[in-house]
XYZ file of C-alpha atoms in Angstrom:
471
model
C 115.274 60.225 69.634
C 113.448 60.083 72.952
C 114.654 63.534 73.981
C 113.286 64.988 70.740
C 109.856 63.521 71.496
C 110.077 64.872 75.060
C 111.073 68.340 73.880
C 108.266 68.356 71.332
C 105.749 67.270 73.982
C 106.974 69.998 76.329
C 106.641 72.574 73.558
C 103.069 71.444 72.808
C 102.164 71.682 76.506
C 103.519 75.245 76.640
C 101.484 76.236 73.588
C 98.341 74.643 75.028
C 98.918 76.460 78.340
C 99.148 79.882 76.653
C 96.110 79.247 74.440
C 94.030 78.100 77.429
C 94.723 81.254 79.446
C 94.817 83.775 76.582
C 92.012 82.622 74.285
C 89.939 85.697 75.172
C 92.829 87.949 74.088
C 93.850 86.570 70.673
C 96.278 89.415 69.849
C 98.197 88.811 73.051
C 98.044 85.049 72.614
C 99.540 85.314 69.128
C 102.485 87.375 70.360
C 103.232 84.949 73.193
C 103.082 82.010 70.779
C 105.668 83.751 68.608
C 107.870 84.328 71.684
C 107.501 80.644 72.607
C 108.458 79.601 69.087
C 111.639 81.705 69.153
C 112.529 81.034 72.819
C 110.753 77.780 73.791
C 111.731 77.576 77.487
C 112.792 81.128 78.307
C 109.666 82.480 76.622
C 107.420 80.252 78.731
C 109.132 81.316 81.971
C 108.758 84.930 80.902
C 105.066 84.317 80.262
C 104.600 82.796 83.727
C 106.166 85.772 85.489
C 104.859 88.622 83.318
C 101.537 87.624 81.796
C 99.581 86.529 84.859
C 96.088 88.004 84.814
C 95.643 90.481 87.645
C 93.352 89.396 90.463
C 92.884 91.811 93.308
C 90.222 89.905 95.247
C 92.532 87.543 97.207
C 94.346 90.578 98.626
C 91.129 91.805 100.277
C 88.846 89.963 102.640
C 85.069 90.022 102.234
C 84.886 92.266 105.291
C 87.338 94.754 103.765
C 85.513 94.756 100.428
C 82.287 95.418 102.308
C 83.858 98.394 104.120
C 84.994 99.960 100.850
C 81.666 99.322 99.120
C 79.749 101.005 101.955
C 82.077 103.993 101.932
C 81.799 104.295 98.158
C 77.993 104.124 98.333
C 77.930 106.894 100.952
C 80.174 109.139 98.861
C 78.180 108.465 95.696
C 74.907 109.357 97.434
C 76.399 112.568 98.792
C 77.810 113.602 95.401
C 74.656 112.725 93.489
C 72.492 114.790 95.809
C 74.711 117.805 95.220
C 74.875 117.125 91.496
C 71.102 116.874 91.054
C 70.744 120.576 91.745
C 73.690 121.530 89.536
C 73.598 119.264 86.473
C 72.993 121.187 83.281
C 71.543 118.509 81.044
C 72.323 120.258 77.792
C 76.062 120.237 78.491
C 76.433 116.506 78.967
C 74.065 115.108 76.353
C 76.688 114.872 73.642
C 75.099 111.564 72.800
C 72.275 109.801 74.643
C 74.090 106.471 74.634
C 77.320 108.101 75.791
C 75.501 109.936 78.569
C 73.936 106.684 79.712
C 77.380 105.062 79.850
C 79.008 107.949 81.702
C 76.164 108.201 84.171
C 76.440 104.504 85.007
C 80.191 104.128 85.439
C 80.354 102.168 88.708
C 83.590 103.705 89.941
C 82.484 107.297 90.498
C 79.567 109.611 89.708
C 79.524 112.910 87.878
C 80.352 115.496 90.524
C 79.310 119.136 90.699
C 80.552 122.340 92.344
C 84.132 121.930 91.111
C 86.838 124.499 90.318
C 89.689 123.305 88.099
C 93.019 124.878 87.192
C 94.895 123.540 84.161
C 98.699 123.528 84.082
C 100.509 123.112 80.763
C 104.008 122.675 82.180
C 105.773 121.485 85.288
C 107.060 124.615 86.983
C 103.680 126.215 87.675
C 102.107 122.869 88.614
C 104.831 121.968 91.107
C 104.774 125.424 92.689
C 101.018 125.068 93.200
C 101.459 121.591 94.739
C 104.237 122.729 97.047
C 102.231 125.803 98.046
C 99.187 123.729 98.970
C 101.314 121.220 100.877
C 102.969 124.051 102.811
C 99.522 125.358 103.838
C 98.221 121.960 104.983
C 96.771 121.599 108.479
C 95.628 117.981 108.871
C 96.967 115.558 106.245
C 98.934 115.261 103.010
C 98.565 112.320 100.645
C 101.112 111.942 97.847
C 101.206 109.207 95.189
C 103.504 109.110 92.154
C 104.704 106.560 89.652
C 108.201 108.084 89.517
C 109.838 109.770 92.498
C 113.449 110.878 92.099
C 116.070 111.987 94.590
C 117.097 115.076 92.621
C 116.582 118.807 93.111
C 112.807 118.689 92.709
C 112.591 115.508 94.753
C 114.612 117.201 97.499
C 112.145 120.106 97.634
C 109.254 117.696 98.151
C 111.283 115.706 100.687
C 112.186 118.744 102.791
C 108.644 120.098 102.769
C 107.039 116.745 103.644
C 109.535 116.324 106.499
C 108.754 119.804 107.813
C 105.005 119.250 107.707
C 105.322 115.858 109.420
C 107.364 117.486 112.190
C 104.617 120.102 112.554
C 102.133 117.320 113.305
C 100.491 116.981 109.889
C 99.777 113.364 108.886
C 101.848 112.657 105.767
C 101.453 109.525 103.639
C 103.544 108.804 100.547
C 102.988 106.070 97.942
C 105.404 105.292 95.106
C 105.560 102.570 92.465
C 108.168 99.856 92.925
C 109.174 99.769 89.264
C 108.748 103.421 88.308
C 110.764 104.503 91.382
C 113.211 101.591 91.344
C 116.176 103.993 91.346
C 114.991 105.825 94.447
C 117.626 105.353 97.151
C 116.900 103.901 100.581
C 118.474 106.958 102.211
C 115.770 109.226 100.756
C 112.990 107.061 102.184
C 114.758 106.655 105.521
C 114.987 110.415 105.992
C 111.242 110.678 105.367
C 110.366 107.833 107.738
C 112.662 109.117 110.480
C 110.765 112.409 110.348
C 107.382 110.676 110.694
C 106.305 110.406 107.057
C 104.467 107.140 106.386
C 105.567 105.495 103.141
C 104.337 102.599 101.043
C 105.677 100.914 97.929
C 103.137 99.735 95.371
C 104.251 96.301 94.102
C 107.960 96.305 95.066
C 110.217 95.097 92.264
C 111.430 91.836 93.812
C 108.073 90.891 95.341
C 106.325 91.668 92.051
C 108.621 89.265 90.261
C 107.858 86.360 92.575
C 104.168 87.265 92.857
C 104.013 87.432 89.036
C 102.785 91.039 89.071
C 105.780 92.538 87.299
C 103.595 93.728 84.430
C 101.244 95.777 86.637
C 102.268 99.261 87.660
C 100.679 102.120 89.557
C 100.952 104.962 87.060
C 98.792 107.388 89.067
C 99.937 110.839 90.119
C 97.843 112.159 93.015
C 98.277 114.800 95.697
C 95.436 115.457 98.164
C 95.762 118.108 100.861
C 93.359 118.131 103.828
C 90.747 116.417 101.640
C 89.935 119.828 100.104
C 92.283 120.285 97.172
C 93.647 117.672 94.816
C 96.222 117.460 92.032
C 96.468 114.862 89.263
C 97.646 114.533 85.670
C 100.784 113.524 83.795
C 103.628 114.893 85.937
C 105.918 112.783 88.111
C 108.462 114.144 90.577
C 111.783 114.576 88.818
C 113.898 117.327 87.293
C 113.129 116.174 83.731
C 109.512 117.236 84.289
C 110.838 120.761 84.717
C 112.542 120.548 81.325
C 116.017 119.980 82.791
C 116.860 116.786 80.895
C 119.239 117.777 78.064
C 117.935 114.942 75.873
C 114.370 116.301 75.777
C 114.666 119.931 76.809
C 111.281 121.583 77.204
C 108.742 119.221 78.794
C 105.123 119.762 77.771
C 102.588 118.147 80.076
C 99.021 118.540 81.320
C 98.266 118.568 85.028
C 95.321 119.769 87.118
C 94.453 121.142 90.519
C 90.857 120.808 91.609
C 88.544 121.803 94.434
C 85.034 120.457 94.944
C 83.339 117.086 95.173
C 85.748 115.523 92.665
C 88.450 115.708 95.359
C 86.559 113.072 97.339
C 87.269 110.558 94.567
C 90.945 111.435 94.348
C 91.028 110.817 98.094
C 89.095 107.562 97.752
C 91.515 106.355 95.086
C 94.573 107.180 97.173
C 93.202 105.507 100.297
C 92.191 102.330 98.457
C 95.736 102.155 97.094
C 97.090 102.821 100.571
C 94.972 99.995 101.960
C 96.179 97.604 99.270
C 99.809 98.408 100.093
C 99.700 98.774 103.903
C 96.536 96.949 104.971
C 95.273 100.114 106.716
C 91.584 100.902 106.182
C 91.075 104.658 106.612
C 87.479 105.861 106.513
C 87.410 108.607 109.136
C 85.011 111.355 107.936
C 87.765 113.937 108.475
C 89.371 112.614 105.280
C 86.148 113.197 103.333
C 85.063 116.693 104.417
C 82.095 118.602 103.051
C 83.536 120.534 100.126
C 83.499 124.309 100.367
C 83.889 124.975 96.662
C 81.009 126.733 94.956
C 82.315 126.196 91.452
C 79.995 125.253 88.613
C 82.091 122.654 86.794
C 80.964 119.074 86.293
C 83.827 116.605 86.657
C 83.933 112.826 86.801
C 87.024 111.186 88.291
C 87.675 107.827 86.619
C 90.168 105.452 88.192
C 91.172 102.442 86.176
C 93.405 99.403 86.344
C 93.777 95.831 85.149
C 90.543 94.980 86.976
C 88.577 98.003 85.704
C 89.734 99.223 82.285
C 88.751 102.449 80.525
C 88.745 100.966 77.033
C 84.952 101.093 76.796
C 84.934 104.729 77.871
C 87.536 105.821 75.297
C 85.800 103.787 72.598
C 82.521 105.558 73.439
C 84.141 108.997 73.318
C 85.445 108.243 69.827
C 82.280 106.707 68.349
C 80.026 109.434 69.790
C 82.025 112.379 68.368
C 80.215 114.365 65.679
C 82.613 117.243 65.014
C 86.087 116.787 66.455
C 88.462 114.343 68.095
C 91.727 115.898 69.274
C 94.308 113.627 70.924
C 97.672 114.330 72.534
C 99.695 111.378 73.792
C 103.358 110.385 74.170
C 102.563 106.755 73.280
C 100.044 105.659 70.662
C 99.432 101.902 70.574
C 95.789 101.098 70.030
C 93.305 98.433 70.918
C 91.710 97.089 67.682
C 88.301 98.454 68.683
C 89.582 102.015 69.197
C 91.576 101.783 65.957
C 88.421 100.864 64.038
C 86.446 103.588 65.833
C 88.936 106.255 64.683
C 88.706 105.052 61.087
C 84.907 105.119 61.310
C 84.990 108.655 62.746
C 86.819 109.835 59.619
C 84.118 108.286 57.435
C 81.506 110.240 59.433
C 83.333 113.482 58.624
C 84.801 114.037 62.097
C 87.928 116.200 62.302
C 90.507 113.820 63.825
C 93.918 115.252 64.740
C 96.567 113.589 66.857
C 99.796 115.046 68.275
C 102.656 112.662 69.113
C 106.275 113.365 70.144
C 108.854 114.377 67.573
C 111.581 113.009 69.857
C 110.826 109.578 71.365
C 111.823 108.521 74.861
C 111.285 104.792 74.148
C 112.423 103.740 70.691
C 110.592 100.404 70.533
C 107.297 101.976 71.619
C 107.808 104.828 69.159
C 108.408 102.380 66.303
C 105.125 100.656 67.164
C 103.415 104.061 67.284
C 104.584 104.817 63.743
C 102.916 101.654 62.438
C 99.554 102.956 63.667
C 100.354 106.386 62.224
C 100.902 104.809 58.831
C 97.586 102.933 58.929
C 95.544 105.904 60.122
C 97.176 108.371 57.723
C 95.804 106.254 54.901
C 92.362 106.447 56.539
C 92.478 110.258 56.667
C 93.565 110.978 60.252
C 95.905 113.966 60.546
C 99.049 113.465 62.649
C 101.416 116.114 63.984
C 104.933 115.708 65.353
C 105.666 117.941 68.369
C 108.901 119.903 67.856
C 109.356 122.190 70.858
C 110.602 119.442 73.201
C 108.925 116.323 74.547
C 105.146 116.145 74.760
C 103.934 114.063 77.692
C 100.367 115.431 77.818
C 97.553 112.863 77.728
C 94.382 114.504 76.443
C 91.355 113.357 74.438
C 88.830 115.981 73.318
C 85.584 114.640 71.901
C 83.284 117.487 70.810
C 82.443 119.241 74.118
C 83.966 116.643 76.437
C 87.575 116.290 77.520
C 89.308 113.308 79.102
C 92.722 113.733 80.666
C 94.941 112.464 83.437
C 97.701 109.879 83.791
C 96.627 107.344 81.134
C 98.459 107.216 77.815
C 96.761 106.173 74.594
C 98.387 102.751 74.639
C 97.485 99.186 75.528
C 99.538 99.189 78.738
C 97.782 102.245 80.186
C 94.359 101.110 79.092
C 94.668 97.509 80.312
C 97.574 96.853 82.694
C 98.316 99.997 84.675
C 96.527 101.720 87.537
C 95.540 105.161 86.252
C 93.562 108.212 87.335
C 91.784 110.434 84.811
C 88.947 112.916 84.730
C 86.106 113.669 82.365
C 85.419 117.383 82.016
C 81.971 118.426 80.819
C 81.918 121.505 78.600
C 82.814 124.918 79.999
C 86.088 126.707 80.520
C 88.255 123.649 81.213
C 87.466 122.010 77.876
C 88.019 125.303 76.071
C 91.380 125.749 77.814
C 92.450 122.240 76.735
C 91.358 123.020 73.173
C 93.447 126.206 73.239
C 96.454 124.261 74.523
C 95.964 121.733 71.726
C 95.970 124.449 69.060
C 99.013 126.050 70.675
C 100.810 122.715 70.434
C 99.792 122.426 66.788
C 101.621 125.704 66.236
C 104.930 124.125 67.291
C 104.337 120.815 65.531
C 104.975 119.581 62.013
C 102.236 117.757 60.161
C 103.178 114.232 59.163
C 102.273 113.962 55.490
C 101.588 110.548 54.031
C 103.718 111.250 50.959
C 106.781 111.953 53.125
C 105.986 109.232 55.637
C 105.965 106.564 52.936
C 109.560 107.532 52.023
C 110.971 106.083 55.237
C 113.714 103.532 54.752
C 112.885 99.857 54.429
C 114.655 99.222 57.732
C 112.454 101.771 59.547
C 109.302 100.232 58.106
C 110.430 96.739 59.040
C 111.235 97.880 62.582
C 107.726 99.321 62.922
C 106.200 96.038 61.743
C 108.028 93.973 64.369
C 107.491 96.573 67.105
C 103.752 96.544 66.437
C 103.729 92.757 66.486
C 105.244 92.845 69.972
C 103.209 95.848 71.157
C 100.649 93.847 73.224
C 103.550 93.000 75.552
C 104.604 96.578 76.355
């Protein structure tokens, strides 16, 4: 009898612990309480190791934070001075409230004098990256969530080794979980040649530091501080369409010149500092940009300590004509879900493209539960049929938002991401054209057909959505 009382007391303590730390996130708290109910002890241990709220501050001293704040202030002043003479007010006033929000994002300002190239698939993007790396003279900074030791990975490896041997400073960052299958031999060959490497939250250390749930999902290449690449592509043969399961791989990636490159560089070097402890602020890494482009671009880095939920919510609620979304994963925050329903009531054309072939079945089942709810509200969904769509794009009237972040809770709250806001002009129009091209190889998901799914499929979606705050 005594052990029953003890077990019950222990269970109550576990419940109280979760409620105390998750009361500000009721959806997440509810899921963890369900996990605790089903797996009383194992569930609590899982919560301790996975659900810890991210806190970056202890990793940085006050002196280090001061260094980064001063550098950021200097870069912001430089970019704003250049932007003042180039901002075209009529192109960014989609909504006065939205403009106020975008202009006051603390991470980075709206930058001017940019030239952007959009890539819709891997082959052309990787050739451009490799070409820029081959032409480098001073430094190469590379950061990816997934880095594989396959044919594409070997091309990057050989080129980075060659440039390091030529005297170019080469730094490589990879995520400990995303690149968990990367062999030690690959990294050793790079290090032996003089390439500096860093692992963002190594798998084992992340487990014991209770940071297993936080991943660096960014994809960044910066060459000589003058040209940058970012978007949805990782380094692996599947991103060239060579995985037989998915076939053609549709993605969105960018190369950019201009002041926006300074913020790709800043993001990489803050990540590098977090991983290695090295503070790099030499002006040679932040050169005066030579680009004379006319594009306005705002680089937005995000993570568990600086989410982009408010930004995406604002893009949705400010739209007057169209909201086009492409995403491989579609698991929404309640606020964004309500904003999309409200957009339909305002008469906004809302269309969303999701994969026809999933790469993660549980996530896809959760996605379908949101599809069902939004179909009833009037949102139009399309299932991509040509291969696998990995592009992450939001188009809101004359603004476009794209980069590494998926339209799911993990990307918007738990992962380190890098995106860009594009203001009007040719880049937005190109992304709109790509969206319509993707519509041409997609099948519309009709509510009448969707409701005919089997009872098992519907039930699976219900439980997947219930667990969705955890993945």
